[in-house]
Amino acid sequence: MRKLRKQQGITIVEFTLVASTLLLLVFAILEIGYFTFNLQALNDLTRRAARIATVCQVDDGEVIRSLAMSEYVPSGFTTANLAIDYLGADGKSVPNILADDAPIHYVKAEVVNYNYGFSGILNFLGDNGVISVPAFETVLVAESLGVGRTDPSTGDDVYIDCK
């Protein structure tokens, strides 16, 4: 009888240890899942921005970035974290994209200078829970770049407004 009385509280102690470990593991898995969702949202954001940039005028950079933003953008992500670049046939940046004879063959959208911040449970990762996100980028073949059909009466190109 004395032996049983000494072990009366051991069940609650064991349950507390096991339950707290399991809850910690479950919340860490949820946090990793949310992080993965945000990485996929960034990847989709570059795809969407590159697609919009292939059909909009090259001088509409800020408009293209704002059109690409969606409701699934991670917190802290702004249009300043999205770079759009126009590339030549060799894959190098075109120096003067506004020139009439600019040899633009590709459009590249890229996530730049964005850091993701983990919340409570995983804040030991990186620098106080803040880690640098890899540079997601999407490169697509340039299409109309905002130039529509030629106006038959003047012979000039008609520009499509992406605003």
PDB file of C-alpha atoms in Angstrom:
ATOM      1  CA  MET A   1       0.000   0.000   0.000  1.00  0.00           C
ATOM      2  CA  ARG A   2       2.854   2.379   0.784  1.00  0.00           C
ATOM      3  CA  LYS A   3       4.361   1.718  -2.627  1.00  0.00           C
ATOM      4  CA  LEU A   4       1.155   2.764  -4.456  1.00  0.00           C
ATOM      5  CA  ARG A   5       0.857   5.971  -2.467  1.00  0.00           C
ATOM      6  CA  LYS A   6       4.364   7.059  -3.568  1.00  0.00           C
ATOM      7  CA  GLN A   7       3.424   6.746  -7.269  1.00  0.00           C
ATOM      8  CA  GLN A   8       0.029   8.478  -7.255  1.00  0.00           C
ATOM      9  CA  GLY A   9       1.168  11.632  -9.141  1.00  0.00           C
ATOM     10  CA  ILE A  10       3.492   9.935 -11.641  1.00  0.00           C
ATOM     11  CA  THR A  11       0.777   9.517 -14.317  1.00  0.00           C
ATOM     12  CA  ILE A  12       0.112  13.257 -14.558  1.00  0.00           C
ATOM     13  CA  VAL A  13       3.857  13.973 -14.749  1.00  0.00           C
ATOM     14  CA  GLU A  14       4.317  11.423 -17.550  1.00  0.00           C
ATOM     15  CA  PHE A  15       1.307  12.783 -19.424  1.00  0.00           C
ATOM     16  CA  THR A  16       2.619  16.347 -19.132  1.00  0.00           C
ATOM     17  CA  LEU A  17       6.023  15.384 -20.500  1.00  0.00           C
ATOM     18  CA  VAL A  18       4.659  13.353 -23.400  1.00  0.00           C
ATOM     19  CA  ALA A  19       1.828  15.792 -24.291  1.00  0.00           C
ATOM     20  CA  SER A  20       4.070  18.861 -24.263  1.00  0.00           C
ATOM     21  CA  THR A  21       6.594  17.129 -26.523  1.00  0.00           C
ATOM     22  CA  LEU A  22       3.875  16.023 -28.933  1.00  0.00           C
ATOM     23  CA  LEU A  23       2.252  19.469 -29.014  1.00  0.00           C
ATOM     24  CA  LEU A  24       5.621  21.072 -29.676  1.00  0.00           C
ATOM     25  CA  LEU A  25       6.162  18.665 -32.563  1.00  0.00           C
ATOM     26  CA  VAL A  26       2.673  19.286 -33.999  1.00  0.00           C
ATOM     27  CA  PHE A  27       3.073  23.078 -33.896  1.00  0.00           C
ATOM     28  CA  ALA A  28       6.540  22.837 -35.468  1.00  0.00           C
ATOM     29  CA  ILE A  29       5.081  20.745 -38.307  1.00  0.00           C
ATOM     30  CA  LEU A  30       2.309  23.328 -38.822  1.00  0.00           C
ATOM     31  CA  GLU A  31       4.890  26.136 -38.902  1.00  0.00           C
ATOM     32  CA  ILE A  32       7.002  24.266 -41.490  1.00  0.00           C
ATOM     33  CA  GLY A  33       3.851  23.678 -43.556  1.00  0.00           C
ATOM     34  CA  TYR A  34       2.986  27.383 -43.472  1.00  0.00           C
ATOM     35  CA  PHE A  35       6.567  28.244 -44.457  1.00  0.00           C
ATOM     36  CA  THR A  36       6.361  25.827 -47.398  1.00  0.00           C
ATOM     37  CA  PHE A  37       3.041  27.367 -48.465  1.00  0.00           C
ATOM     38  CA  ASN A  38       4.642  30.830 -48.423  1.00  0.00           C
ATOM     39  CA  LEU A  39       7.589  29.612 -50.506  1.00  0.00           C
ATOM     40  CA  GLN A  40       5.147  28.242 -53.087  1.00  0.00           C
ATOM     41  CA  ALA A  41       3.268  31.563 -53.030  1.00  0.00           C
ATOM     42  CA  LEU A  42       6.554  33.378 -53.793  1.00  0.00           C
ATOM     43  CA  ASN A  43       7.288  30.969 -56.625  1.00  0.00           C
ATOM     44  CA  ASP A  44       3.810  31.584 -58.062  1.00  0.00           C
ATOM     45  CA  LEU A  45       4.283  35.331 -57.640  1.00  0.00           C
ATOM     46  CA  THR A  46       7.370  35.303 -59.876  1.00  0.00           C
ATOM     47  CA  ARG A  47       5.529  33.250 -62.479  1.00  0.00           C
ATOM     48  CA  ARG A  48       2.589  35.655 -62.452  1.00  0.00           C
ATOM     49  CA  ALA A  49       4.831  38.750 -62.614  1.00  0.00           C
ATOM     50  CA  ALA A  50       6.834  37.347 -65.538  1.00  0.00           C
ATOM     51  CA  ARG A  51       3.628  36.461 -67.379  1.00  0.00           C
ATOM     52  CA  ILE A  52       2.189  39.944 -66.913  1.00  0.00           C
ATOM     53  CA  ALA A  53       5.502  41.542 -67.945  1.00  0.00           C
ATOM     54  CA  THR A  54       5.550  39.601 -71.232  1.00  0.00           C
ATOM     55  CA  VAL A  55       2.358  41.306 -72.375  1.00  0.00           C
ATOM     56  CA  CYS A  56       2.682  44.767 -70.785  1.00  0.00           C
ATOM     57  CA  GLN A  57       4.799  47.729 -71.823  1.00  0.00           C
ATOM     58  CA  VAL A  58       8.335  47.687 -70.458  1.00  0.00           C
ATOM     59  CA  ASP A  59       7.984  51.079 -68.781  1.00  0.00           C
ATOM     60  CA  ASP A  60       5.094  49.820 -66.604  1.00  0.00           C
ATOM     61  CA  GLY A  61       7.384  48.208 -64.002  1.00  0.00           C
ATOM     62  CA  GLU A  62       5.547  49.354 -60.883  1.00  0.00           C
ATOM     63  CA  VAL A  63       2.161  48.543 -62.430  1.00  0.00           C
ATOM     64  CA  ILE A  64       3.351  45.048 -63.361  1.00  0.00           C
ATOM     65  CA  ARG A  65       4.622  44.410 -59.830  1.00  0.00           C
ATOM     66  CA  SER A  66       1.389  45.615 -58.230  1.00  0.00           C
ATOM     67  CA  LEU A  67      -0.751  43.534 -60.628  1.00  0.00           C
ATOM     68  CA  ALA A  68       1.263  40.435 -59.743  1.00  0.00           C
ATOM     69  CA  MET A  69       0.682  40.783 -55.995  1.00  0.00           C
ATOM     70  CA  SER A  70      -2.083  38.536 -54.664  1.00  0.00           C
ATOM     71  CA  GLU A  71      -3.832  37.818 -51.395  1.00  0.00           C
ATOM     72  CA  TYR A  72      -1.389  34.958 -50.725  1.00  0.00           C
ATOM     73  CA  VAL A  73       1.742  37.096 -50.531  1.00  0.00           C
ATOM     74  CA  PRO A  74       3.703  36.394 -47.315  1.00  0.00           C
ATOM     75  CA  SER A  75       3.668  39.066 -44.644  1.00  0.00           C
ATOM     76  CA  GLY A  76       6.344  41.690 -45.080  1.00  0.00           C
ATOM     77  CA  PHE A  77       6.627  41.120 -48.837  1.00  0.00           C
ATOM     78  CA  THR A  78       6.294  44.313 -50.890  1.00  0.00           C
ATOM     79  CA  THR A  79       6.619  45.253 -54.546  1.00  0.00           C
ATOM     80  CA  ALA A  80      10.198  46.339 -53.756  1.00  0.00           C
ATOM     81  CA  ASN A  81      11.035  42.652 -53.204  1.00  0.00           C
ATOM     82  CA  LEU A  82      10.039  41.796 -56.784  1.00  0.00           C
ATOM     83  CA  ALA A  83      12.512  42.617 -59.546  1.00  0.00           C
ATOM     84  CA  ILE A  84      11.614  42.512 -63.241  1.00  0.00           C
ATOM     85  CA  ASP A  85      14.385  42.402 -65.818  1.00  0.00           C
ATOM     86  CA  TYR A  86      14.349  42.256 -69.605  1.00  0.00           C
ATOM     87  CA  LEU A  87      16.921  39.989 -71.239  1.00  0.00           C
ATOM     88  CA  GLY A  88      18.421  39.724 -74.689  1.00  0.00           C
ATOM     89  CA  ALA A  89      18.881  36.550 -76.748  1.00  0.00           C
ATOM     90  CA  ASP A  90      22.116  35.824 -74.867  1.00  0.00           C
ATOM     91  CA  GLY A  91      20.314  35.913 -71.492  1.00  0.00           C
ATOM     92  CA  LYS A  92      22.008  39.122 -70.377  1.00  0.00           C
ATOM     93  CA  SER A  93      20.193  42.231 -69.218  1.00  0.00           C
ATOM     94  CA  VAL A  94      19.222  44.684 -71.965  1.00  0.00           C
ATOM     95  CA  PRO A  95      20.863  48.031 -71.060  1.00  0.00           C
ATOM     96  CA  ASN A  96      18.233  50.378 -72.507  1.00  0.00           C
ATOM     97  CA  ILE A  97      14.829  48.718 -72.476  1.00  0.00           C
ATOM     98  CA  LEU A  98      13.028  51.874 -73.603  1.00  0.00           C
ATOM     99  CA  ALA A  99      14.911  52.097 -76.913  1.00  0.00           C
ATOM    100  CA  ASP A 100      12.756  51.395 -79.973  1.00  0.00           C
ATOM    101  CA  ASP A 101      15.190  48.745 -81.166  1.00  0.00           C
ATOM    102  CA  ALA A 102      15.761  47.104 -77.747  1.00  0.00           C
ATOM    103  CA  PRO A 103      16.533  43.416 -78.398  1.00  0.00           C
ATOM    104  CA  ILE A 104      14.247  42.016 -75.678  1.00  0.00           C
ATOM    105  CA  HIS A 105      13.777  38.258 -75.994  1.00  0.00           C
ATOM    106  CA  TYR A 106      13.046  37.169 -72.407  1.00  0.00           C
ATOM    107  CA  VAL A 107      11.451  38.574 -69.265  1.00  0.00           C
ATOM    108  CA  LYS A 108      12.740  37.606 -65.818  1.00  0.00           C
ATOM    109  CA  ALA A 109      10.861  38.120 -62.531  1.00  0.00           C
ATOM    110  CA  GLU A 110      12.780  37.467 -59.335  1.00  0.00           C
ATOM    111  CA  VAL A 111      12.285  37.671 -55.555  1.00  0.00           C
ATOM    112  CA  VAL A 112      15.046  39.828 -54.051  1.00  0.00           C
ATOM    113  CA  ASN A 113      16.028  40.827 -50.509  1.00  0.00           C
ATOM    114  CA  TYR A 114      13.160  39.082 -48.754  1.00  0.00           C
ATOM    115  CA  ASN A 115      13.570  37.526 -45.319  1.00  0.00           C
ATOM    116  CA  TYR A 116      10.971  35.216 -43.818  1.00  0.00           C
ATOM    117  CA  GLY A 117      10.287  35.397 -40.085  1.00  0.00           C
ATOM    118  CA  PHE A 118       9.215  32.296 -38.177  1.00  0.00           C
ATOM    119  CA  SER A 119       6.894  32.779 -35.224  1.00  0.00           C
ATOM    120  CA  GLY A 120       7.363  31.552 -31.659  1.00  0.00           C
ATOM    121  CA  ILE A 121       8.170  27.859 -31.896  1.00  0.00           C
ATOM    122  CA  LEU A 122      10.831  27.960 -34.616  1.00  0.00           C
ATOM    123  CA  ASN A 123      12.355  31.334 -33.802  1.00  0.00           C
ATOM    124  CA  PHE A 124      15.650  29.630 -32.954  1.00  0.00           C
ATOM    125  CA  LEU A 125      16.255  29.130 -36.687  1.00  0.00           C
ATOM    126  CA  GLY A 126      18.345  31.663 -38.559  1.00  0.00           C
ATOM    127  CA  ASP A 127      18.791  35.061 -36.962  1.00  0.00           C
ATOM    128  CA  ASN A 128      16.124  35.132 -34.240  1.00  0.00           C
ATOM    129  CA  GLY A 129      13.655  33.287 -36.476  1.00  0.00           C
ATOM    130  CA  VAL A 130      14.444  35.314 -39.600  1.00  0.00           C
ATOM    131  CA  ILE A 131      15.908  33.448 -42.555  1.00  0.00           C
ATOM    132  CA  SER A 132      16.808  34.614 -46.034  1.00  0.00           C
ATOM    133  CA  VAL A 133      14.517  33.244 -48.735  1.00  0.00           C
ATOM    134  CA  PRO A 134      16.174  31.728 -51.808  1.00  0.00           C
ATOM    135  CA  ALA A 135      16.069  33.822 -54.972  1.00  0.00           C
ATOM    136  CA  PHE A 136      13.016  32.505 -56.790  1.00  0.00           C
ATOM    137  CA  GLU A 137      12.981  33.498 -60.436  1.00  0.00           C
ATOM    138  CA  THR A 138      10.941  32.824 -63.536  1.00  0.00           C
ATOM    139  CA  VAL A 139      12.120  33.500 -67.083  1.00  0.00           C
ATOM    140  CA  LEU A 140       9.593  33.578 -69.925  1.00  0.00           C
ATOM    141  CA  VAL A 141       9.855  34.368 -73.618  1.00  0.00           C
ATOM    142  CA  ALA A 142       8.827  37.951 -74.356  1.00  0.00           C
ATOM    143  CA  GLU A 143       5.560  38.191 -76.223  1.00  0.00           C
ATOM    144  CA  SER A 144       3.933  41.481 -77.245  1.00  0.00           C
ATOM    145  CA  LEU A 145       5.522  43.643 -74.501  1.00  0.00           C
ATOM    146  CA  GLY A 146       2.437  45.844 -74.708  1.00  0.00           C
ATOM    147  CA  VAL A 147       2.572  46.374 -78.468  1.00  0.00           C
ATOM    148  CA  GLY A 148      -0.645  45.422 -80.189  1.00  0.00           C
ATOM    149  CA  ARG A 149      -1.476  45.379 -83.834  1.00  0.00           C
ATOM    150  CA  THR A 150      -0.363  48.154 -86.171  1.00  0.00           C
ATOM    151  CA  ASP A 151      -2.854  50.970 -86.748  1.00  0.00           C
ATOM    152  CA  PRO A 152      -3.751  50.739 -90.474  1.00  0.00           C
ATOM    153  CA  SER A 153      -4.458  54.461 -90.843  1.00  0.00           C
ATOM    154  CA  THR A 154      -1.121  55.702 -89.459  1.00  0.00           C
ATOM    155  CA  GLY A 155       1.120  52.641 -89.672  1.00  0.00           C
ATOM    156  CA  ASP A 156       2.116  53.124 -86.020  1.00  0.00           C
ATOM    157  CA  ASP A 157       2.125  50.436 -83.356  1.00  0.00           C
ATOM    158  CA  VAL A 158      -0.849  50.499 -80.984  1.00  0.00           C
ATOM    159  CA  TYR A 159       0.135  50.107 -77.336  1.00  0.00           C
ATOM    160  CA  ILE A 160      -2.022  48.144 -74.946  1.00  0.00           C
ATOM    161  CA  ASP A 161      -2.523  49.730 -71.549  1.00  0.00           C
ATOM    162  CA  CYS A 162      -1.921  47.276 -68.678  1.00  0.00           C
ATOM    163  CA  LYS A 163      -3.072  49.724 -66.057  1.00  0.00           C
TER     164      LYS A 163
END
